[in-house]
Amino acid sequence: MSRLYKGIRAKKNRVYMVQDLTSLYRVSANTLSNWVKAGLRPSDKTTPYVFRGAVVNAFHEDRRTRSKKNLRAGEFKCGGCKLAVIPDLNSVEKMTAKNGTSMLIAKCPECPSRLVKIASQADYDLLERHRNPNTTVGCTHEENRPSPGGIWIKAEKTVAETGSLNDRTIYKWQIYAGRFEEATIVQHLAAIRYCDDITGGKPFEQFTVKDASLVREALKQSLQAQDGSGKSKSTVKHTASQLVAFFEWLRKQDGFKRLPQDIPEYFKLPRAAYSKSLPRMQRKYVSVEEAETVLMGMSARSHMDQRARAIFAMAFLGALRADTLVSLRIRHVDTVRRIIVQDATEVRAKNGKSLVIHWFPMPDIFAGVIKEWLLLLEHAGFTERDALFPDSAWLTGAKNPKWANREAILPMSTAHAVTEAFAIACRNIATKITPHSAKHTIAAERDRRHLTSVQRKAWSENMGHETEQTTQSHYGKLTENERLSAFEEIVENKTINPSVLSTEQKAEMFDAMLAKLKGY
C-alpha cells in the first residue's frame, strides 16, 4: 500500500485545521498526530493546531525524497508506503541477525508494513532517552535546518521568529472568504502572504501605518525591478486592492479594532508609480491560418495524440480557458448545433459564469478533429456524462471504459493536459504559443473581419466578455511588426479612401475612431 501522497497537495498559502487536513489526505487524526511527531510543524503551540499549506507540502516532499542513507535517529524507511517514518518507540524491538548484525524492528504508523533497520548507536541512544518520560522524540531532531515552509528556524527560536503568528487570523479570513470564487481566494491569499513576508511575519494586530507604507514601497519597487522579480501593473494593482479589502475586513474583527482607521489607504499606490513601470511584453499568438497549419502538423497516431489535437482544436473553437477546457464533459459539446455549453455547475468557469458558446468561424479541420474525437470516444465505450478529455489511463488501456455499472469518468483536476497539448503542437514552430493565446487569436480575428457593431458585440460576448472594451483592451493587440507595417501603409498613403466606402463601413470607421479617442 503506497502512501506517498504524490497526487495530493495543500495550497501553499492556505491555512488548514486538523479536520481540513484529515479530509484532504483522507487520513485519521491519529495519522496527523504521527506526522507532527515526525516533524510536521504546526503554525503555533495553541490547540487545536493550524498548519500552513507550504509547510505540509514540504514535510511530505522531505519524507518522500529522504533515502535510507540519511535517515535521522529513530527513523525507518518503510518498504510499503515508501516514506521515512518514526514509529511508536514502544513498538520498537531489538533483534540480532544470523550474521550478528544488530537490527531494530517496528510497526509502520502509516501502513500495515513491518519496519526493519540496521541499528546505529544514535538509535540506541534514542531508545535510552525515551525511557525518560520528560523527553520527546521531537527533541532528538532539534537542529539548524531550513524549516518545511522555507523559513530558517533554530531550535531555540520562538514561535514569533517562525513567521506564522498570523495563520489563525488568515484562517478566520478564509471562512469569511467563502463568499468568493476559489480562484479569487487564492489571489487574495497570495497578497496577504506577500504583506506578511515583507513585514517579517509581524502580527497583524500590531500593524502601523509605517508597516503598510513599507509594503506599498515594496510594490512600487517591484514595478521597476529588472532582475526577474518584477511584477506587472495588473498584479500590483490587484495586490494593493486586495490588501485594502483585507485590512478593511480586519479592522472590524475583535482584537483589531485599535488599528489605525486609515491604514487601508496606505496600501494604495499613486498613478505615477504605474506610469514609470516598463510596458509588459506583448504576448505571442498566431493567426487563424497559422493555427490551422499547426493543427494539420500534429500527429494522430495514438489516442493520446488525438486527445492533444482535440484539445488544441477546442481551445480555438470556443476561446476557452485551460481549466474550463479540461473540465468539459462529452454532453457539453453539440457538433450539430456547433455549440459548447459552459455549465458552471459542472465546468470550472471563471467567476462561475454559465454560457452557451457558439463555435467561432475557424477552418473546417477544427470541427473535423472534434467530430473524429467524439466518434473515437463513443466507440471506446465513453458516455455523454464522461469527461470530454479523460485521463490517460482510460486511453492507454490501463482502465476500460466499457466496465459495467461504472461511475462517470470525472474530468482531470488540473490543466496539465492542455499545457502538454500546446507544447506538442509547438514542437516544430518558432512561436511558442500557450493555451491562453488562443483567445488572443480569436480576438485578433474579430478585428480582421468587416463586422457590424452588433456583430462585434456578439463576438465579444461569445468570448465570455461582458463588454467590447474587455476584448479590445486585453486581447489580440497588435504585435510590433503589425504596428510598424500599419505605419508604413500610412506613410505610403495606402490607407483606405473613405470616398469608396459604403455608408455602413463609414459608420464603423467612425465608431472605431470614437472608441480610440475615448481611450486617451
Coordinates of C-alpha atoms in Angstrom, one line a residue:
M1 CA 0.0 0.0 0.0
S2 CA 1.6 3.2 -1.1
R3 CA 1.0 6.4 1.0
L4 CA 3.3 8.8 -0.9
Y5 CA 0.5 11.4 -1.3
K6 CA 2.1 12.4 -4.6
G7 CA -1.3 13.3 -6.1
I8 CA -2.4 15.5 -3.1
R9 CA -1.0 18.9 -2.5
A10 CA -2.2 21.5 0.0
K11 CA -2.5 25.1 -1.3
K12 CA 0.7 26.7 -0.2
N13 CA -0.8 30.0 1.1
R14 CA -3.9 28.5 2.8
V15 CA -4.2 27.6 6.4
Y16 CA -5.6 24.2 7.4
M17 CA -7.2 23.0 10.6
V18 CA -6.7 19.4 11.7
Q19 CA -10.1 18.3 10.2
D20 CA -9.2 20.1 6.9
L21 CA -6.0 18.1 6.5
T22 CA -7.6 14.7 7.5
S23 CA -10.3 15.4 4.9
L24 CA -7.8 16.4 2.2
Y25 CA -5.4 13.5 2.7
R26 CA -8.2 11.0 3.8
V27 CA -6.4 10.0 7.0
S28 CA -7.3 9.8 10.6
A29 CA -6.5 12.3 13.4
N30 CA -4.0 9.7 14.8
T31 CA -2.1 9.8 11.5
L32 CA -1.9 13.5 11.6
S33 CA -0.5 13.2 15.2
N34 CA 2.1 10.9 13.9
W35 CA 3.1 13.5 11.2
V36 CA 3.6 16.1 14.0
K37 CA 5.8 13.6 15.9
A38 CA 7.7 13.0 12.7
G39 CA 8.5 16.7 12.1
L40 CA 5.4 18.4 10.7
R41 CA 5.3 21.9 12.4
P42 CA 2.0 23.5 13.4
S43 CA 1.9 27.3 13.0
D44 CA 2.0 27.7 16.8
K45 CA 1.7 25.8 20.0
T46 CA -2.0 26.6 20.5
T47 CA -4.5 23.8 20.1
P48 CA -6.4 23.0 18.0
Y49 CA -3.4 23.1 15.7
V50 CA -3.4 25.0 12.4
F51 CA -0.9 24.3 9.6
R52 CA 0.3 26.3 6.6
G53 CA -0.1 24.6 3.3
A54 CA 3.5 25.2 2.2
V55 CA 4.8 23.6 5.4
V56 CA 2.6 20.5 4.9
N57 CA 3.8 20.1 1.3
A58 CA 7.4 20.4 2.2
F59 CA 7.0 17.9 5.0
H60 CA 5.7 15.2 2.6
E61 CA 8.3 16.0 -0.1
D62 CA 11.0 15.7 2.5
R63 CA 9.7 12.2 3.6
R64 CA 9.4 11.0 0.0
T65 CA 12.9 12.0 -1.0
R66 CA 14.8 11.1 2.1
S67 CA 16.8 7.8 1.4
K68 CA 17.9 5.1 3.8
K69 CA 21.4 6.7 4.0
N70 CA 20.2 10.0 5.5
L71 CA 17.6 8.8 8.0
R72 CA 17.6 10.5 11.3
A73 CA 17.9 8.7 14.6
G74 CA 14.7 6.7 15.2
E75 CA 13.5 7.0 11.6
F76 CA 12.8 4.0 9.4
K77 CA 12.4 3.8 5.6
C78 CA 9.1 1.9 5.1
G79 CA 9.1 -0.6 2.2
G80 CA 5.4 -0.5 1.9
C81 CA 4.5 3.2 1.9
K82 CA 8.0 4.3 0.8
L83 CA 8.1 7.0 3.5
A84 CA 10.6 8.0 6.2
V85 CA 8.6 7.4 9.3
I86 CA 9.0 7.5 13.1
P87 CA 7.1 4.6 14.7
D88 CA 5.8 4.5 18.3
L89 CA 9.1 3.8 20.2
N90 CA 7.2 1.4 22.4
S91 CA 6.7 -0.9 19.4
V92 CA 10.4 -0.9 18.6
E93 CA 12.2 -4.2 19.4
K94 CA 15.8 -5.3 19.2
M95 CA 16.9 -8.4 17.3
T96 CA 20.2 -9.9 16.1
A97 CA 20.5 -11.2 12.5
K98 CA 22.2 -14.5 11.7
N99 CA 25.4 -12.7 10.8
G100 CA 25.4 -11.0 14.1
T101 CA 24.2 -7.6 12.9
S102 CA 22.0 -5.7 15.4
M103 CA 18.6 -4.9 14.0
L104 CA 15.5 -2.9 15.0
I105 CA 12.0 -3.9 14.0
A106 CA 8.8 -1.9 14.5
K107 CA 5.4 -1.3 13.0
C108 CA 4.8 1.4 10.4
P109 CA 2.4 4.1 11.6
E110 CA 1.2 4.8 8.0
C111 CA 0.5 1.3 6.7
P112 CA 0.5 -2.3 8.0
S113 CA 4.1 -2.9 6.9
R114 CA 6.8 -4.2 9.2
L115 CA 9.8 -1.9 9.6
V116 CA 13.4 -3.2 9.7
K117 CA 16.5 -1.2 10.2
I118 CA 20.2 -1.8 11.0
A119 CA 20.6 -0.3 14.4
S120 CA 23.0 2.5 15.0
Q121 CA 24.4 4.0 18.2
A122 CA 22.2 7.0 17.7
D123 CA 19.1 4.7 17.6
Y124 CA 20.2 3.1 20.8
D125 CA 20.8 6.4 22.5
L126 CA 17.3 7.5 21.4
L127 CA 15.7 4.4 22.9
E128 CA 17.6 5.0 26.1
R129 CA 16.5 8.6 26.3
H130 CA 12.9 7.5 25.6
R131 CA 12.8 5.9 29.0
N132 CA 12.8 9.4 30.4
P133 CA 9.2 10.5 30.3
N134 CA 10.2 14.1 30.1
T135 CA 12.0 13.6 26.7
T136 CA 10.0 13.6 23.5
V137 CA 11.0 12.2 20.1
G138 CA 11.0 15.6 18.6
C139 CA 13.7 16.8 20.9
T140 CA 16.2 14.5 19.2
H141 CA 15.9 16.3 15.9
E142 CA 16.3 19.9 17.1
E143 CA 19.0 21.2 14.8
N144 CA 19.7 24.1 12.5
R145 CA 18.0 23.4 9.2
P146 CA 15.6 25.0 6.7
S147 CA 12.1 24.6 8.1
P148 CA 9.4 23.0 5.9
G149 CA 7.9 26.4 5.0
G150 CA 11.2 27.8 3.7
I151 CA 11.7 29.8 6.9
W152 CA 15.0 29.4 8.6
I153 CA 14.5 28.3 12.2
K154 CA 16.7 27.2 15.0
A155 CA 15.8 25.0 18.0
E156 CA 15.9 27.9 20.5
K157 CA 13.8 30.3 18.4
T158 CA 10.3 31.3 19.5
V159 CA 7.1 31.0 17.5
A160 CA 7.3 34.7 16.7
E161 CA 10.5 34.1 14.7
T162 CA 9.0 31.4 12.5
G163 CA 6.7 34.0 10.8
S164 CA 3.4 32.1 11.4
L165 CA 1.7 34.1 14.1
N166 CA -0.9 35.4 11.6
D167 CA -2.1 32.0 10.4
R168 CA -5.0 31.9 12.8
T169 CA -6.2 35.3 11.6
I170 CA -5.8 34.2 8.0
Y171 CA -7.8 31.1 8.7
K172 CA -10.6 33.2 10.1
W173 CA -10.5 35.3 6.9
Q174 CA -10.7 32.1 4.8
I175 CA -14.0 31.4 6.5
Y176 CA -15.3 34.9 5.6
A177 CA -13.9 34.5 2.0
G178 CA -16.1 31.5 1.3
R179 CA -18.3 34.1 -0.4
F180 CA -15.7 34.3 -3.2
E181 CA -14.8 32.0 -6.0
E182 CA -11.8 29.7 -5.3
A183 CA -9.5 31.4 -7.8
T184 CA -10.3 34.8 -6.1
I185 CA -9.5 33.4 -2.7
V186 CA -6.1 32.1 -4.0
Q187 CA -5.2 35.5 -5.3
H188 CA -6.2 37.3 -2.1
L189 CA -4.2 34.8 0.0
A190 CA -1.1 35.5 -2.2
A191 CA -1.5 39.2 -1.5
I192 CA -1.9 38.7 2.3
R193 CA 1.2 36.4 2.3
Y194 CA 3.1 39.0 0.4
C195 CA 2.3 41.6 3.1
D196 CA 3.2 39.0 5.8
D197 CA 6.6 38.3 4.2
I198 CA 7.5 41.9 3.6
T199 CA 6.9 42.7 7.3
G200 CA 8.7 39.7 8.6
G201 CA 5.6 38.0 9.9
K202 CA 4.7 40.8 12.2
P203 CA 1.3 40.2 14.0
F204 CA -1.5 42.0 12.2
E205 CA -2.8 43.4 15.4
Q206 CA 0.4 45.3 15.9
F207 CA 0.4 46.8 12.4
T208 CA 1.0 50.5 12.0
V209 CA 0.8 52.9 9.0
K210 CA 4.5 52.6 8.8
D211 CA 4.2 48.9 8.1
A212 CA 1.6 49.5 5.5
S213 CA 3.8 52.1 3.8
L214 CA 6.7 49.6 3.8
V215 CA 4.5 47.2 1.8
R216 CA 3.5 50.0 -0.6
E217 CA 7.1 50.9 -1.2
A218 CA 7.9 47.2 -1.9
L219 CA 5.1 47.1 -4.5
K220 CA 6.5 50.3 -6.1
Q221 CA 9.9 48.8 -6.4
S222 CA 8.5 45.6 -7.9
L223 CA 7.1 47.6 -10.8
Q224 CA 10.6 48.7 -11.9
A225 CA 12.6 45.6 -10.9
Q226 CA 14.9 44.4 -13.7
D227 CA 16.2 41.2 -12.0
G228 CA 13.3 38.9 -12.9
S229 CA 11.4 39.6 -9.6
G230 CA 9.3 42.4 -11.0
K231 CA 5.5 42.4 -11.1
S232 CA 3.2 43.7 -13.8
K233 CA 0.9 46.7 -13.4
S234 CA -2.1 44.4 -13.2
T235 CA -0.5 42.2 -10.5
V236 CA 0.5 45.2 -8.4
K237 CA -2.9 46.9 -8.8
H238 CA -4.7 43.7 -7.7
T239 CA -2.3 43.1 -4.8
A240 CA -2.8 46.6 -3.5
S241 CA -6.6 46.5 -3.8
Q242 CA -6.7 43.0 -2.1
L243 CA -4.7 44.3 0.8
V244 CA -7.0 47.3 1.1
A245 CA -10.0 44.9 1.3
F246 CA -8.3 42.6 3.8
F247 CA -7.5 45.4 6.2
E248 CA -10.9 46.9 5.9
W249 CA -12.3 43.5 7.0
L250 CA -9.6 43.1 9.7
R251 CA -10.5 46.4 11.4
K252 CA -14.0 45.1 12.1
Q253 CA -12.7 42.0 13.9
D254 CA -12.4 41.6 17.6
G255 CA -8.8 42.4 18.7
F256 CA -8.1 44.5 15.7
K257 CA -10.4 47.5 16.2
R258 CA -7.5 49.6 17.6
L259 CA -5.7 49.5 14.2
P260 CA -5.5 53.0 12.6
Q261 CA -8.7 53.8 10.9
D262 CA -7.0 54.9 7.7
I263 CA -4.5 52.0 7.5
P264 CA -6.2 50.5 4.3
E265 CA -5.5 53.8 2.4
Y266 CA -1.7 53.4 2.9
F267 CA -1.6 50.4 0.6
K268 CA -2.8 52.4 -2.4
L269 CA -0.2 53.4 -5.0
P270 CA -0.1 56.7 -6.8
R271 CA -0.8 56.7 -10.6
A272 CA 2.7 57.9 -11.2
A273 CA 4.1 54.7 -9.9
Y274 CA 2.3 52.7 -12.5
S275 CA 3.3 55.1 -15.3
K276 CA 7.0 54.7 -14.5
S277 CA 6.9 50.9 -14.9
L278 CA 8.0 49.4 -18.2
P279 CA 5.3 48.2 -20.5
R280 CA 4.7 44.4 -20.4
M281 CA 5.9 42.4 -23.4
Q282 CA 3.2 41.7 -25.9
R283 CA 2.0 38.1 -25.6
K284 CA 2.7 36.0 -28.7
Y285 CA -0.2 34.5 -30.6
V286 CA -0.7 33.0 -34.1
S287 CA -3.2 33.9 -36.8
V288 CA -6.0 31.6 -37.7
E289 CA -4.1 30.4 -40.8
E290 CA -1.1 29.7 -38.7
A291 CA -3.2 27.8 -36.1
E292 CA -4.6 25.7 -39.0
T293 CA -1.1 24.8 -40.2
V294 CA -0.1 23.8 -36.6
L295 CA -3.1 21.6 -36.2
M296 CA -2.5 19.9 -39.6
G297 CA 1.1 19.1 -38.5
M298 CA 0.0 17.4 -35.2
S299 CA 0.3 13.6 -35.1
A300 CA -2.8 11.4 -34.8
R301 CA -1.2 8.0 -34.4
S302 CA -2.3 7.2 -30.9
H303 CA -5.3 8.0 -28.7
M304 CA -3.1 10.4 -26.7
D305 CA -2.1 12.2 -29.9
Q306 CA -5.7 12.5 -30.9
R307 CA -6.6 13.9 -27.5
A308 CA -3.9 16.6 -27.9
R309 CA -5.2 17.5 -31.3
A310 CA -8.8 17.7 -30.0
I311 CA -7.7 19.9 -27.0
F312 CA -5.9 22.2 -29.4
A313 CA -8.9 22.5 -31.8
M314 CA -11.4 23.0 -29.0
A315 CA -9.3 25.8 -27.5
F316 CA -9.7 27.8 -30.7
L317 CA -13.3 26.9 -31.4
G318 CA -14.5 28.1 -28.0
A319 CA -11.8 30.6 -27.0
L320 CA -11.8 28.7 -23.7
R321 CA -9.5 29.0 -20.6
A322 CA -7.4 25.9 -20.0
D323 CA -9.2 25.0 -16.7
T324 CA -12.6 25.3 -18.4
L325 CA -11.5 23.3 -21.4
V326 CA -10.2 20.4 -19.4
S327 CA -13.3 20.2 -17.2
L328 CA -15.8 19.8 -20.0
R329 CA -17.9 16.6 -20.4
I330 CA -19.0 15.0 -23.6
R331 CA -22.6 16.2 -23.2
H332 CA -21.4 19.8 -23.1
V333 CA -20.4 19.7 -26.8
D334 CA -23.0 19.7 -29.6
T335 CA -21.5 19.2 -33.0
V336 CA -24.8 19.6 -34.9
R337 CA -25.7 23.0 -33.4
R338 CA -21.9 23.8 -33.2
I339 CA -22.1 25.0 -29.6
I340 CA -20.4 24.4 -26.2
V341 CA -22.5 24.5 -23.1
Q342 CA -20.4 26.1 -20.3
D343 CA -22.4 24.9 -17.4
A344 CA -20.8 26.4 -14.3
T345 CA -22.4 23.8 -12.0
E346 CA -20.1 21.2 -13.6
V347 CA -17.5 23.2 -15.5
R348 CA -14.7 25.2 -13.9
A349 CA -15.6 28.5 -15.4
K350 CA -14.2 31.9 -14.4
N351 CA -16.3 33.7 -11.9
G352 CA -18.8 30.8 -12.0
K353 CA -20.2 32.1 -15.3
S354 CA -22.6 29.8 -17.3
L355 CA -22.6 30.5 -21.0
V356 CA -23.7 28.9 -24.3
I357 CA -20.7 29.4 -26.7
H358 CA -21.1 29.2 -30.4
W359 CA -18.1 27.8 -32.3
F360 CA -16.0 30.6 -33.7
P361 CA -15.6 30.6 -37.5
M362 CA -12.4 28.5 -37.9
P363 CA -11.3 26.4 -40.8
D364 CA -13.2 23.1 -41.3
I365 CA -10.3 21.0 -39.9
F366 CA -11.0 22.2 -36.4
A367 CA -14.6 21.0 -36.4
G368 CA -13.5 17.8 -38.1
V369 CA -11.0 17.0 -35.4
I370 CA -13.6 17.4 -32.7
K371 CA -16.1 15.1 -34.5
E372 CA -13.4 12.5 -35.0
W373 CA -12.6 12.7 -31.3
L374 CA -16.2 12.3 -30.2
L375 CA -16.6 9.3 -32.5
L376 CA -13.5 7.7 -31.1
L377 CA -14.8 8.1 -27.5
E378 CA -18.2 6.6 -28.5
H379 CA -16.6 3.5 -30.0
A380 CA -14.3 3.1 -27.0
G381 CA -17.3 3.0 -24.6
F382 CA -17.5 6.5 -23.2
T383 CA -20.9 8.0 -22.5
E384 CA -22.1 11.6 -22.6
R385 CA -21.7 12.0 -18.8
D386 CA -17.9 11.3 -19.0
A387 CA -15.1 13.8 -19.3
L388 CA -14.5 15.1 -22.8
F389 CA -10.8 14.7 -22.3
P390 CA -10.3 11.7 -20.0
D391 CA -7.2 10.9 -18.1
S392 CA -4.5 8.9 -20.0
A393 CA -5.3 5.7 -18.0
W394 CA -8.6 5.5 -19.9
L395 CA -7.0 5.9 -23.3
T396 CA -3.9 3.7 -22.9
G397 CA -5.8 0.6 -21.8
A398 CA -4.9 0.8 -18.1
K399 CA -8.6 1.3 -17.4
N400 CA -11.5 0.0 -19.5
P401 CA -14.4 2.5 -20.1
K402 CA -16.7 -0.5 -21.0
W403 CA -16.7 -1.7 -17.5
A404 CA -20.3 -2.5 -16.5
N405 CA -22.0 -0.2 -13.9
R406 CA -19.0 2.1 -13.6
E407 CA -19.4 5.6 -12.3
A408 CA -19.0 8.6 -14.6
I409 CA -15.4 9.4 -15.6
L410 CA -14.6 12.7 -14.0
P411 CA -12.6 15.5 -15.7
M412 CA -8.9 15.8 -14.7
S413 CA -8.3 18.0 -11.7
T414 CA -5.5 20.1 -13.3
A415 CA -5.0 21.7 -16.7
H416 CA -1.6 20.0 -17.3
A417 CA -3.0 18.0 -20.3
V418 CA -3.9 21.3 -22.0
T419 CA -0.4 22.7 -21.4
E420 CA 1.1 19.5 -22.7
A421 CA -1.1 19.5 -25.8
F422 CA 0.1 23.0 -26.8
A423 CA 3.7 22.1 -26.1
I424 CA 3.3 19.2 -28.6
A425 CA 1.7 21.5 -31.1
C426 CA 4.6 24.0 -30.9
R427 CA 7.4 21.5 -31.3
N428 CA 8.1 22.4 -34.9
I429 CA 7.3 26.1 -34.9
A430 CA 9.3 29.1 -33.8
T431 CA 6.4 30.8 -31.9
K432 CA 5.8 29.1 -28.6
I433 CA 2.1 29.7 -28.0
T434 CA 0.2 29.0 -24.8
P435 CA -3.4 27.8 -24.2
H436 CA -4.4 31.4 -23.3
S437 CA -3.1 32.7 -26.6
A438 CA -5.9 31.1 -28.5
K439 CA -8.2 33.8 -27.0
H440 CA -5.8 36.4 -28.5
T441 CA -6.1 34.8 -31.9
I442 CA -9.9 34.8 -31.8
A443 CA -9.9 38.5 -30.7
A444 CA -7.5 39.5 -33.5
E445 CA -9.7 37.6 -36.0
R446 CA -12.6 39.8 -35.0
D447 CA -10.7 42.9 -36.0
R448 CA -9.7 41.4 -39.3
R449 CA -13.3 40.9 -40.3
H450 CA -15.8 43.6 -41.5
L451 CA -18.4 43.2 -38.8
T452 CA -21.2 45.5 -37.8
S453 CA -21.3 46.9 -34.3
V454 CA -23.8 44.3 -33.2
Q455 CA -21.7 41.5 -34.6
R456 CA -18.6 42.8 -32.8
K457 CA -20.6 42.9 -29.6
A458 CA -21.8 39.3 -30.1
W459 CA -18.3 38.2 -30.8
S460 CA -17.1 39.6 -27.5
E461 CA -20.0 38.2 -25.5
N462 CA -19.3 34.8 -27.1
M463 CA -15.8 35.0 -25.7
G464 CA -17.4 35.5 -22.2
H465 CA -16.7 39.2 -22.0
E466 CA -19.4 41.5 -20.7
T467 CA -18.2 44.4 -22.8
E468 CA -16.4 45.0 -26.0
Q469 CA -13.8 47.1 -24.1
T470 CA -12.6 43.9 -22.3
T471 CA -11.8 42.3 -25.7
Q472 CA -10.3 45.4 -27.2
S473 CA -8.1 46.3 -24.2
H474 CA -6.7 42.9 -23.2
Y475 CA -6.8 40.6 -26.2
G476 CA -5.5 40.5 -29.8
K477 CA -3.3 43.6 -29.6
L478 CA -1.1 44.5 -32.5
T479 CA 2.4 42.9 -32.4
E480 CA 5.4 45.2 -33.0
N481 CA 5.7 44.0 -36.6
E482 CA 2.0 44.6 -37.3
R483 CA 2.2 48.1 -35.8
L484 CA 5.2 49.0 -38.0
S485 CA 3.6 47.6 -41.1
A486 CA 0.4 49.7 -40.5
F487 CA 2.5 52.8 -40.1
E488 CA 4.3 52.1 -43.4
E489 CA 1.0 51.9 -45.1
I490 CA 0.1 55.3 -43.6
V491 CA 3.3 56.8 -44.8
E492 CA 2.9 55.4 -48.3
N493 CA -0.7 56.6 -48.5
K494 CA -2.0 53.1 -48.6
T495 CA -4.8 53.8 -46.2
I496 CA -8.4 53.3 -47.3
N497 CA -10.0 56.1 -49.2
P498 CA -13.3 56.9 -47.3
S499 CA -14.9 58.0 -50.6
V500 CA -15.1 54.4 -51.8
L501 CA -16.6 53.0 -48.6
S502 CA -20.2 52.2 -48.1
T503 CA -22.3 54.2 -45.6
E504 CA -22.2 51.2 -43.2
Q505 CA -18.4 50.9 -43.4
K506 CA -18.0 54.7 -42.8
A507 CA -20.2 54.4 -39.7
E508 CA -18.0 51.5 -38.5
M509 CA -14.8 53.6 -39.1
F510 CA -16.3 56.5 -37.1
D511 CA -17.3 54.2 -34.2
A512 CA -13.7 52.7 -34.2
M513 CA -12.2 56.2 -34.2
L514 CA -14.5 57.4 -31.4
A515 CA -13.7 54.3 -29.3
K516 CA -10.0 55.0 -29.8
L517 CA -10.4 58.7 -28.8
K518 CA -12.2 57.6 -25.6
G519 CA -9.2 55.5 -24.7
Y520 CA -6.9 58.5 -24.5

